[in-house]
Amino acid sequence: MVYYFTTRCGNYTIYMGKDKYENEDLIKYGHPEDCWFHVDDLSSAHVYLRLKPGMTLDDIPEDCLTDCCALVKANSIQGCKKSSVYVVYTRWKNLKKTSDMVDGQVGFHRPDNVRRTNIEKNNPIVNQLNKTKEEKHPNLAKQQQDRMKEIQTELKEKRKADDKAKRLEELERARIKEERSYDRIMGEHNMTSNAERNATADSTAAEEFEDDFM
């Protein structure tokens, strides 16, 4: 079972597993857009925020960050009793799972990409989030597979668009080059023709003068 929540702004989805076993599935079947939250140095739920495609950790709205941190604190047996705790968060793709880790335990591929922030107890926010809570039994593996297919399709379409734009740019450069070459040739032709016309005119005038003289 997975619990889903809607952020207070209404634009993002937060979700978490019911227990450590479901947390294992969430770790395994996350999406590239997911951001993972956990209370630092204490046991807690694994809370995920699904970002929009292309967003980074820096793009997370402040109220959404507070929502996730308040929710993960409230779902920590020890953390919920404290006035404040530290919460760590990172992108889902930065989570590392090895065979020697117990259920629910994770490491990080790049520890430098893990952020840490302080959150105080905030029951009003947690209560507001709980009003949006939904229990679902999703097929996480299929959802991940479908999302990966979407990403591959988007990448293919982008490559096609980029290739088309590149071809058009090359054609435009070739057209401009050809026009400049044509203008140069025509310029040289006109200069030659003018000289020839002037020489012809001078020759004709000389012949007419000789005729008149004779």
XYZ file of N, CA and C in Angstrom:
642
model
N 0.832 -1.195 0.000
C 0.000 0.000 0.000
C 0.873 1.253 0.000
N 0.484 2.224 -0.789
C 1.205 3.487 -0.860
C 0.251 4.610 -0.494
N 0.723 5.537 0.315
C -0.071 6.697 0.711
C 0.298 7.881 -0.181
N -0.714 8.515 -0.749
C -0.497 9.673 -1.613
C -1.096 10.925 -0.974
N -0.371 12.020 -1.112
C -0.812 13.303 -0.585
C -0.663 14.357 -1.675
N -1.410 15.439 -1.547
C -1.274 16.571 -2.460
C -0.702 17.752 -1.690
N 0.300 18.379 -2.244
C 0.925 19.522 -1.569
C -0.094 20.638 -1.380
N 0.189 21.522 -0.439
C -0.747 22.606 -0.137
C -0.991 23.508 -1.338
N 0.004 23.649 -2.185
C -0.177 24.481 -3.382
C -1.009 23.770 -4.438
N -1.146 22.446 -4.297
C -1.984 21.679 -5.209
C -1.321 21.243 -6.488
N -0.037 21.548 -6.656
C 0.638 21.275 -7.920
C 1.512 20.025 -7.915
N 1.722 19.423 -6.752
C 2.665 18.304 -6.675
C 2.074 17.164 -5.838
N 2.596 15.960 -6.112
C 2.178 14.774 -5.376
C 3.302 14.314 -4.464
N 2.937 13.987 -3.232
C 3.854 13.401 -2.254
C 3.372 11.982 -1.996
N 4.296 11.040 -1.857
C 3.869 9.681 -1.533
C 4.884 8.993 -0.624
N 4.418 7.980 0.079
C 5.296 7.214 0.968
C 4.712 5.820 1.179
N 5.571 4.885 1.549
C 5.141 3.509 1.788
C 4.565 3.337 3.186
N 3.821 2.262 3.342
C 3.205 1.977 4.640
C 4.229 1.491 5.647
N 5.210 0.696 5.178
C 6.212 0.151 6.086
C 7.539 -0.016 5.347
N 8.547 -0.584 6.027
C 9.883 -0.689 5.450
C 9.933 -1.608 4.231
N 9.002 -2.572 4.173
C 8.988 -3.490 3.033
C 8.499 -2.764 1.768
N 7.490 -1.936 1.934
C 7.028 -1.153 0.794
C 8.054 -0.085 0.433
N 8.795 0.375 1.418
C 9.865 1.328 1.119
C 10.869 0.732 0.140
N 11.080 -0.584 0.252
C 11.997 -1.255 -0.668
C 11.502 -1.151 -2.112
N 10.201 -1.313 -2.295
C 9.634 -1.190 -3.638
C 9.751 0.242 -4.150
N 9.537 1.204 -3.271
C 9.640 2.610 -3.677
C 11.072 2.956 -4.066
N 12.025 2.397 -3.333
C 13.442 2.624 -3.669
C 13.751 2.047 -5.043
N 13.190 0.882 -5.314
C 13.481 0.173 -6.560
C 12.759 0.764 -7.765
N 11.519 1.205 -7.555
C 10.686 1.585 -8.690
C 10.354 3.081 -8.727
N 11.284 3.903 -8.319
C 11.061 5.344 -8.381
C 11.111 5.868 -9.806
N 10.816 7.153 -9.950
C 10.874 7.831 -11.242
C 12.031 8.829 -11.225
N 12.580 9.152 -12.386
C 13.685 10.118 -12.438
C 13.323 11.475 -11.836
N 12.044 11.811 -11.822
C 11.620 13.111 -11.289
C 11.451 13.118 -9.773
N 11.584 11.961 -9.131
C 11.306 11.861 -7.696
C 12.438 12.403 -6.836
N 12.032 13.009 -5.723
C 12.968 13.491 -4.712
C 12.641 12.779 -3.403
N 13.652 12.226 -2.767
C 13.506 11.379 -1.567
C 13.815 12.172 -0.296
N 12.994 11.974 0.764
C 13.179 12.656 2.048
C 13.233 11.622 3.179
N 14.077 11.897 4.168
C 14.193 11.013 5.332
C 14.739 11.822 6.505
N 14.272 11.499 7.704
C 14.812 12.156 8.899
C 16.260 11.715 9.094
N 17.133 12.660 9.304
C 18.555 12.353 9.425
C 18.856 11.655 10.750
N 19.566 10.540 10.675
C 20.040 9.781 11.845
C 18.928 9.182 12.705
N 17.708 9.139 12.190
C 16.593 8.510 12.908
C 15.783 7.679 11.919
N 15.083 6.677 12.448
C 14.201 5.908 11.570
C 12.985 6.775 11.232
N 12.529 6.636 10.007
C 11.353 7.404 9.592
C 10.804 6.794 8.321
N 9.667 7.302 7.904
C 9.121 6.900 6.607
C 10.028 7.433 5.511
N 9.917 6.823 4.341
C 10.582 7.349 3.161
C 9.530 8.152 2.398
N 9.723 9.442 2.337
C 8.756 10.325 1.680
C 9.332 10.779 0.348
N 8.491 10.767 -0.681
C 8.923 11.165 -2.022
C 8.071 12.320 -2.537
N 8.732 13.246 -3.186
C 8.052 14.336 -3.871
C 8.266 14.150 -5.367
N 7.185 14.086 -6.126
C 7.309 13.923 -7.584
C 7.376 15.303 -8.234
N 8.550 15.626 -8.730
C 8.758 16.910 -9.377
C 8.268 16.876 -10.821
N 8.227 18.045 -11.432
C 7.897 18.127 -12.852
C 9.158 17.811 -13.662
N 9.007 17.254 -14.862
C 10.173 16.959 -15.699
C 11.049 18.198 -15.898
N 12.343 17.995 -15.720
C 13.282 19.091 -15.910
C 13.602 19.894 -14.663
N 12.843 19.660 -13.593
C 13.086 20.406 -12.356
C 14.312 19.854 -11.627
N 14.974 20.713 -10.857
C 16.110 20.324 -10.036
C 15.751 20.544 -8.573
N 16.665 20.173 -7.683
C 16.428 20.400 -6.257
C 16.271 21.888 -5.963
N 16.967 22.706 -6.717
C 16.874 24.153 -6.512
C 15.509 24.704 -6.900
N 14.768 23.951 -7.715
C 13.471 24.429 -8.202
C 12.312 24.077 -7.266
N 12.579 23.299 -6.224
C 11.497 22.888 -5.321
C 10.955 24.122 -4.592
N 9.666 24.401 -4.712
C 9.093 25.545 -3.997
C 9.266 25.387 -2.485
N 9.443 26.484 -1.805
C 9.705 26.447 -0.369
C 8.577 25.773 0.407
N 7.328 26.039 0.013
C 6.208 25.433 0.737
C 6.150 23.918 0.515
N 6.547 23.457 -0.684
C 6.581 22.013 -0.936
C 7.676 21.342 -0.117
N 8.807 22.020 -0.012
C 9.905 21.495 0.798
C 9.459 21.363 2.250
N 8.761 22.369 2.745
C 8.251 22.328 4.127
C 7.234 21.202 4.297
N 6.362 21.022 3.307
C 5.366 19.944 3.368
C 6.038 18.586 3.542
N 7.026 18.314 2.701
C 7.701 17.010 2.734
C 8.447 16.805 4.051
N 9.132 17.832 4.499
C 9.904 17.720 5.742
C 8.992 17.547 6.951
N 7.892 18.295 6.982
C 6.946 18.173 8.095
C 6.309 16.787 8.112
N 6.013 16.259 6.921
C 5.373 14.946 6.838
C 6.321 13.832 7.251
N 7.573 13.912 6.818
C 8.520 12.855 7.164
C 8.851 12.904 8.656
N 8.883 14.094 9.241
C 9.113 14.212 10.689
C 7.954 13.597 11.471
N 6.722 13.876 11.001
C 5.537 13.350 11.688
C 5.463 11.831 11.606
N 6.126 11.244 10.594
C 6.110 9.788 10.418
C 7.429 9.148 10.842
N 8.030 9.728 11.854
C 9.205 9.160 12.510
C 8.859 8.928 13.978
N 9.004 7.696 14.443
C 8.611 7.362 15.814
C 9.333 8.237 16.831
N 10.623 8.448 16.619
C 11.387 9.296 17.533
C 11.313 10.766 17.133
N 11.347 11.009 15.816
C 11.358 12.388 15.349
C 10.108 13.163 15.667
N 8.959 12.491 15.682
C 7.701 13.192 15.925
C 7.604 13.726 17.351
N 8.439 13.184 18.245
C 8.416 13.624 19.651
C 9.315 14.830 19.889
N 10.167 15.124 18.926
C 11.111 16.225 19.089
C 10.526 17.530 18.549
N 11.000 18.629 19.095
C 10.519 19.932 18.627
C 11.028 20.241 17.224
N 12.200 19.713 16.883
C 12.748 19.897 15.539
C 13.721 18.768 15.222
N 13.884 18.508 13.956
C 14.828 17.482 13.502
C 15.478 17.972 12.210
N 16.540 17.271 11.826
C 17.147 17.528 10.529
C 16.626 16.486 9.538
N 16.352 16.954 8.340
C 15.861 16.075 7.276
C 16.859 16.131 6.118
N 17.171 14.958 5.570
C 18.029 14.907 4.383
C 17.162 14.611 3.168
N 17.555 15.146 2.029
C 16.810 14.867 0.806
C 17.741 14.902 -0.400
N 17.376 14.111 -1.406
C 18.179 14.004 -2.620
C 17.310 13.441 -3.731
N 17.840 13.417 -4.945
C 17.098 12.834 -6.059
C 17.035 11.320 -5.899
N 15.939 10.739 -6.348
C 15.781 9.283 -6.256
C 16.941 8.553 -6.922
N 17.396 9.058 -8.059
C 18.456 8.373 -8.799
C 19.787 8.387 -8.054
N 19.880 9.181 -6.989
C 21.104 9.212 -6.191
C 21.099 8.152 -5.086
N 19.969 7.473 -4.899
C 19.886 6.422 -3.882
C 20.646 5.179 -4.329
N 21.354 4.588 -3.396
C 22.141 3.377 -3.690
C 21.736 2.267 -2.737
N 21.443 1.114 -3.294
C 21.045 -0.046 -2.498
C 21.996 -1.202 -2.792
N 22.595 -1.757 -1.749
C 23.493 -2.905 -1.912
C 22.915 -4.112 -1.182
N 23.402 -5.284 -1.517
C 22.845 -6.534 -0.996
C 23.021 -6.693 0.509
N 24.003 -6.004 1.094
C 24.246 -6.155 2.529
C 23.396 -5.207 3.376
N 22.566 -4.391 2.747
C 21.728 -3.442 3.489
C 20.418 -4.093 3.903
N 19.940 -3.721 5.094
C 18.657 -4.233 5.585
C 17.528 -3.491 4.881
N 16.301 -4.002 5.032
C 15.137 -3.363 4.400
C 14.995 -1.920 4.880
N 14.816 -1.037 3.924
C 14.630 0.374 4.253
C 15.917 1.170 4.325
N 17.046 0.482 4.311
C 18.333 1.188 4.399
C 18.831 1.533 3.007
N 19.381 2.734 2.880
C 19.926 3.162 1.594
C 21.239 3.906 1.796
N 22.005 3.988 0.730
C 23.206 4.814 0.696
C 23.056 5.779 -0.470
N 24.141 6.432 -0.828
C 24.076 7.423 -1.891
C 25.224 7.235 -2.869
N 24.934 7.375 -4.129
C 25.987 7.320 -5.144
C 26.916 8.516 -4.992
N 26.331 9.665 -4.748
C 27.095 10.893 -4.580
C 26.625 11.620 -3.318
N 27.304 11.395 -2.204
C 26.912 12.037 -0.941
C 26.884 13.562 -1.029
N 27.693 14.134 -1.914
C 27.715 15.593 -2.048
C 26.404 16.143 -2.597
N 25.612 15.276 -3.218
C 24.338 15.716 -3.784
C 23.169 15.549 -2.814
N 23.484 15.245 -1.568
C 22.454 15.115 -0.526
C 22.377 16.435 0.246
N 21.172 16.947 0.426
C 20.987 18.201 1.150
C 20.376 17.937 2.528
N 20.590 18.879 3.421
C 20.145 18.717 4.804
C 19.496 20.018 5.273
N 18.339 19.886 5.896
C 17.633 21.066 6.360
C 16.939 20.779 7.682
N 16.687 21.824 8.434
C 16.030 21.690 9.733
C 14.543 21.977 9.599
N 13.733 21.178 10.307
C 12.289 21.387 10.284
C 11.743 21.304 11.701
N 10.898 22.244 12.042
C 10.249 22.223 13.356
C 8.889 21.540 13.263
N 8.397 21.115 14.416
C 7.089 20.457 14.438
C 6.033 21.420 13.903
N 5.225 20.923 13.011
C 4.202 21.771 12.403
C 2.943 20.946 12.154
N 2.181 20.750 13.212
C 0.977 19.917 13.119
C -0.072 20.463 12.148
N -0.279 21.790 12.084
C -1.279 22.295 11.136
C -0.999 21.882 9.689
N 0.281 21.916 9.282
C 0.623 21.505 7.918
C 0.375 20.016 7.727
N 0.786 19.217 8.721
C 0.595 17.762 8.631
C -0.895 17.430 8.564
N -1.698 18.102 9.368
C -3.148 17.854 9.358
C -3.758 18.224 8.009
N -3.269 19.306 7.426
C -3.773 19.725 6.123
C -3.406 18.709 5.050
N -2.192 18.185 5.118
C -1.767 17.170 4.153
C -2.556 15.877 4.336
N -2.810 15.512 5.564
C -3.536 14.263 5.838
C -4.968 14.296 5.287
N -5.521 15.485 5.107
C -6.862 15.595 4.539
C -6.886 15.189 3.067
N -5.713 15.212 2.441
C -5.625 14.823 1.023
C -5.159 13.380 0.854
N -4.947 12.686 1.939
C -4.348 11.350 1.919
C -5.228 10.329 1.199
N -4.602 9.540 0.315
C -5.282 8.455 -0.392
C -4.440 7.195 -0.292
N -5.106 6.061 -0.081
C -4.413 4.771 -0.034
C -4.617 4.058 -1.369
N -3.524 3.655 -1.996
C -3.608 2.984 -3.290
C -2.686 1.770 -3.314
N -2.961 0.884 -4.277
C -2.117 -0.293 -4.478
C -1.608 -0.281 -5.924
N -0.715 0.613 -6.238
C -0.257 0.743 -7.634
C 0.705 -0.359 -8.036
N 0.759 -0.592 -9.328
C 1.769 -1.486 -9.884
C 2.998 -0.619 -10.156
N 3.854 -0.524 -9.165
C 4.992 0.398 -9.242
C 5.937 0.049 -10.388
N 6.146 -1.254 -10.609
C 7.056 -1.680 -11.676
C 6.530 -1.237 -13.039
N 5.223 -1.398 -13.273
C 4.640 -0.997 -14.558
C 4.660 0.515 -14.717
N 4.367 1.232 -13.641
C 4.396 2.695 -13.700
C 5.789 3.198 -14.074
N 6.791 2.587 -13.475
C 8.157 2.991 -13.800
C 8.480 2.672 -15.254
N 8.088 1.485 -15.698
C 8.342 1.066 -17.077
C 7.654 2.018 -18.061
N 6.407 2.382 -17.769
C 5.669 3.298 -18.634
C 6.338 4.665 -18.689
N 6.817 5.118 -17.536
C 7.475 6.427 -17.508
C 8.777 6.407 -18.309
N 9.528 5.322 -18.191
C 10.775 5.201 -18.933
C 10.510 5.194 -20.443
N 9.415 4.550 -20.860
C 9.045 4.540 -22.274
C 8.699 5.948 -22.741
N 7.986 6.688 -21.889
C 7.643 8.074 -22.223
C 8.899 8.911 -22.419
N 9.857 8.725 -21.522
C 11.108 9.484 -21.606
C 11.854 9.148 -22.894
N 11.894 7.854 -23.242
C 12.568 7.445 -24.468
C 11.884 8.052 -25.699
N 10.562 8.066 -25.674
C 9.814 8.665 -26.785
C 10.094 10.160 -26.886
N 10.115 10.833 -25.741
C 10.404 12.266 -25.722
C 11.805 12.553 -26.251
N 12.764 11.712 -25.870
C 14.136 11.904 -26.337
C 14.242 11.702 -27.844
N 13.527 10.685 -28.363
C 13.540 10.440 -29.808
C 12.945 11.622 -30.555
N 11.822 12.150 -30.052
C 11.187 13.294 -30.704
C 12.095 14.519 -30.666
N 12.797 14.685 -29.557
C 13.711 15.821 -29.441
C 14.866 15.689 -30.430
N 15.399 14.456 -30.546
C 16.487 14.237 -31.490
C 16.035 14.509 -32.924
N 14.813 14.075 -33.258
C 14.273 14.335 -34.589
C 14.155 15.830 -34.847
N 13.620 16.550 -33.857
C 13.451 17.999 -34.001
C 14.800 18.692 -34.127
N 15.767 18.240 -33.339
C 17.117 18.832 -33.398
C 17.763 18.560 -34.756
N 17.603 17.323 -35.260
C 18.178 16.970 -36.560
C 17.534 17.792 -37.676
N 16.218 17.969 -37.595
C 15.509 18.758 -38.602
C 15.976 20.205 -38.580
N 16.098 20.757 -37.372
C 16.561 22.147 -37.236
C 17.977 22.299 -37.774
N 18.803 21.291 -37.533
C 20.186 21.334 -38.023
C 20.229 21.294 -39.540
N 19.396 20.430 -40.139
C 19.362 20.333 -41.597
C 18.884 21.642 -42.228
N 17.864 22.232 -41.617
C 17.357 23.504 -42.126
C 18.407 24.601 -42.016
N 19.137 24.580 -40.930
C 20.197 25.568 -40.740
C 21.297 25.392 -41.786
N 21.648 24.138 -42.063
C 22.672 23.868 -43.076
C 22.196 24.292 -44.461
N 20.925 24.040 -44.774
C 20.374 24.456 -46.060
C 20.373 25.971 -46.188
N 20.040 26.650 -45.101
C 20.026 28.108 -45.127
C 21.418 28.664 -45.323
N 22.408 28.064 -44.655
C 23.793 28.514 -44.835
C 24.244 28.289 -46.279
N 23.861 27.139 -46.848
C 24.225 26.847 -48.235
C 23.565 27.827 -49.190
N 22.302 28.172 -48.921
C 21.589 29.123 -49.775
C 22.255 30.504 -49.740
N 22.606 30.940 -48.551
C 23.259 32.248 -48.408
C 24.610 32.249 -49.109
N 25.334 31.145 -48.959
C 26.644 31.037 -49.610
C 26.495 31.079 -51.127
N 25.483 30.374 -51.640
C 25.264 30.346 -53.080
C 24.861 31.725 -53.593
N 24.023 32.434 -52.836
C 23.609 33.770 -53.243
C 24.806 34.718 -53.302
N 25.654 34.639 -52.286
C 26.828 35.503 -52.267
C 27.758 35.183 -53.441
N 27.916 33.898 -53.750
C 28.754 33.490 -54.865
C 28.168 33.983 -56.180
N 26.855 33.907 -56.331
C 26.169 34.357 -57.549
C 26.315 35.862 -57.720
N 26.161 36.605 -56.617
C 26.299 38.062 -56.668
C 27.709 38.453 -57.089
N 28.701 37.719 -56.599
C 30.092 38.028 -56.942
C 30.333 37.795 -58.435
N 29.834 36.644 -58.913
C 30.008 36.313 -60.329
C 29.314 37.344 -61.220
N 28.089 37.706 -60.840
C 27.347 38.684 -61.625
C 28.032 40.041 -61.593
N 28.634 40.375 -60.471
C 29.353 41.646 -60.349
C 30.531 41.690 -61.296
N 31.280 40.586 -61.343
C 32.427 40.521 -62.240
C 31.975 40.546 -63.700
N 30.864 39.888 -63.997
C 30.335 39.850 -65.358
C 29.915 41.244 -65.806
N 29.240 41.958 -64.895
C 28.797 43.305 -65.228
C 29.975 44.232 -65.471
N 31.028 44.093 -64.681
C 32.205 44.937 -64.864
C 32.843 44.681 -66.219
N 32.956 43.422 -66.618
C 33.530 43.053 -67.908
C 32.658 43.575 -69.047
N 31.369 43.426 -68.922
C 30.454 43.850 -69.966
C 30.516 45.349 -70.162
N 30.599 46.110 -69.083
C 30.688 47.563 -69.178
C 31.963 47.982 -69.899
N 33.074 47.306 -69.566
C 34.354 47.633 -70.202
C 34.290 47.333 -71.685
N 33.696 46.171 -71.992
C 33.581 45.789 -73.393
C 32.705 46.771 -74.158
N 31.601 47.213 -73.510
C 30.703 48.157 -74.168
C 31.405 49.481 -74.412
N 32.185 49.924 -73.453
C 32.919 51.175 -73.607
C 33.932 51.079 -74.738
N 34.648 49.916 -74.819
C 35.642 49.719 -75.877
C 34.966 49.697 -77.240
N 33.808 49.036 -77.315
C 33.059 48.970 -78.568
C 32.607 50.350 -79.014
N 32.149 51.120 -78.043
C 31.682 52.474 -78.344
C 32.827 53.339 -78.860
N 33.990 53.214 -78.235
C 35.157 54.000 -78.666
C 35.568 53.600 -80.080
N 35.539 52.295 -80.369
C 35.931 51.798 -81.687
C 34.971 52.299 -82.759
N 33.690 52.262 -82.455
C 32.678 52.722 -83.417
C 32.835 54.203 -83.700
N 33.100 54.963 -82.632
C 33.277 56.410 -82.800
C 34.478 56.713 -83.662
N 35.558 55.963 -83.482
C 36.780 56.168 -84.287
C 36.517 55.872 -85.747
N 35.757 54.780 -86.023
C 35.450 54.414 -87.400
C 34.598 55.500 -88.063
N 33.618 56.023 -87.333
C 32.758 57.064 -87.880
C 33.565 58.320 -88.184
N 34.539 58.647 -87.320
C 35.372 59.832 -87.530
C 36.205 59.675 -88.798
N 36.734 58.449 -88.980
C 37.556 58.199 -90.176
C 36.693 58.333 -91.441
N 35.464 57.803 -91.376
C 34.569 57.887 -92.530
C 34.275 59.347 -92.868
N 34.004 60.129 -91.844
C 33.686 61.535 -92.070
C 34.916 62.269 -92.654
N 36.068 61.937 -92.185
C 37.288 62.586 -92.621
C 37.548 62.310 -94.077
N 37.303 61.013 -94.469
C 37.558 60.618 -95.835
C 36.491 61.241 -96.746
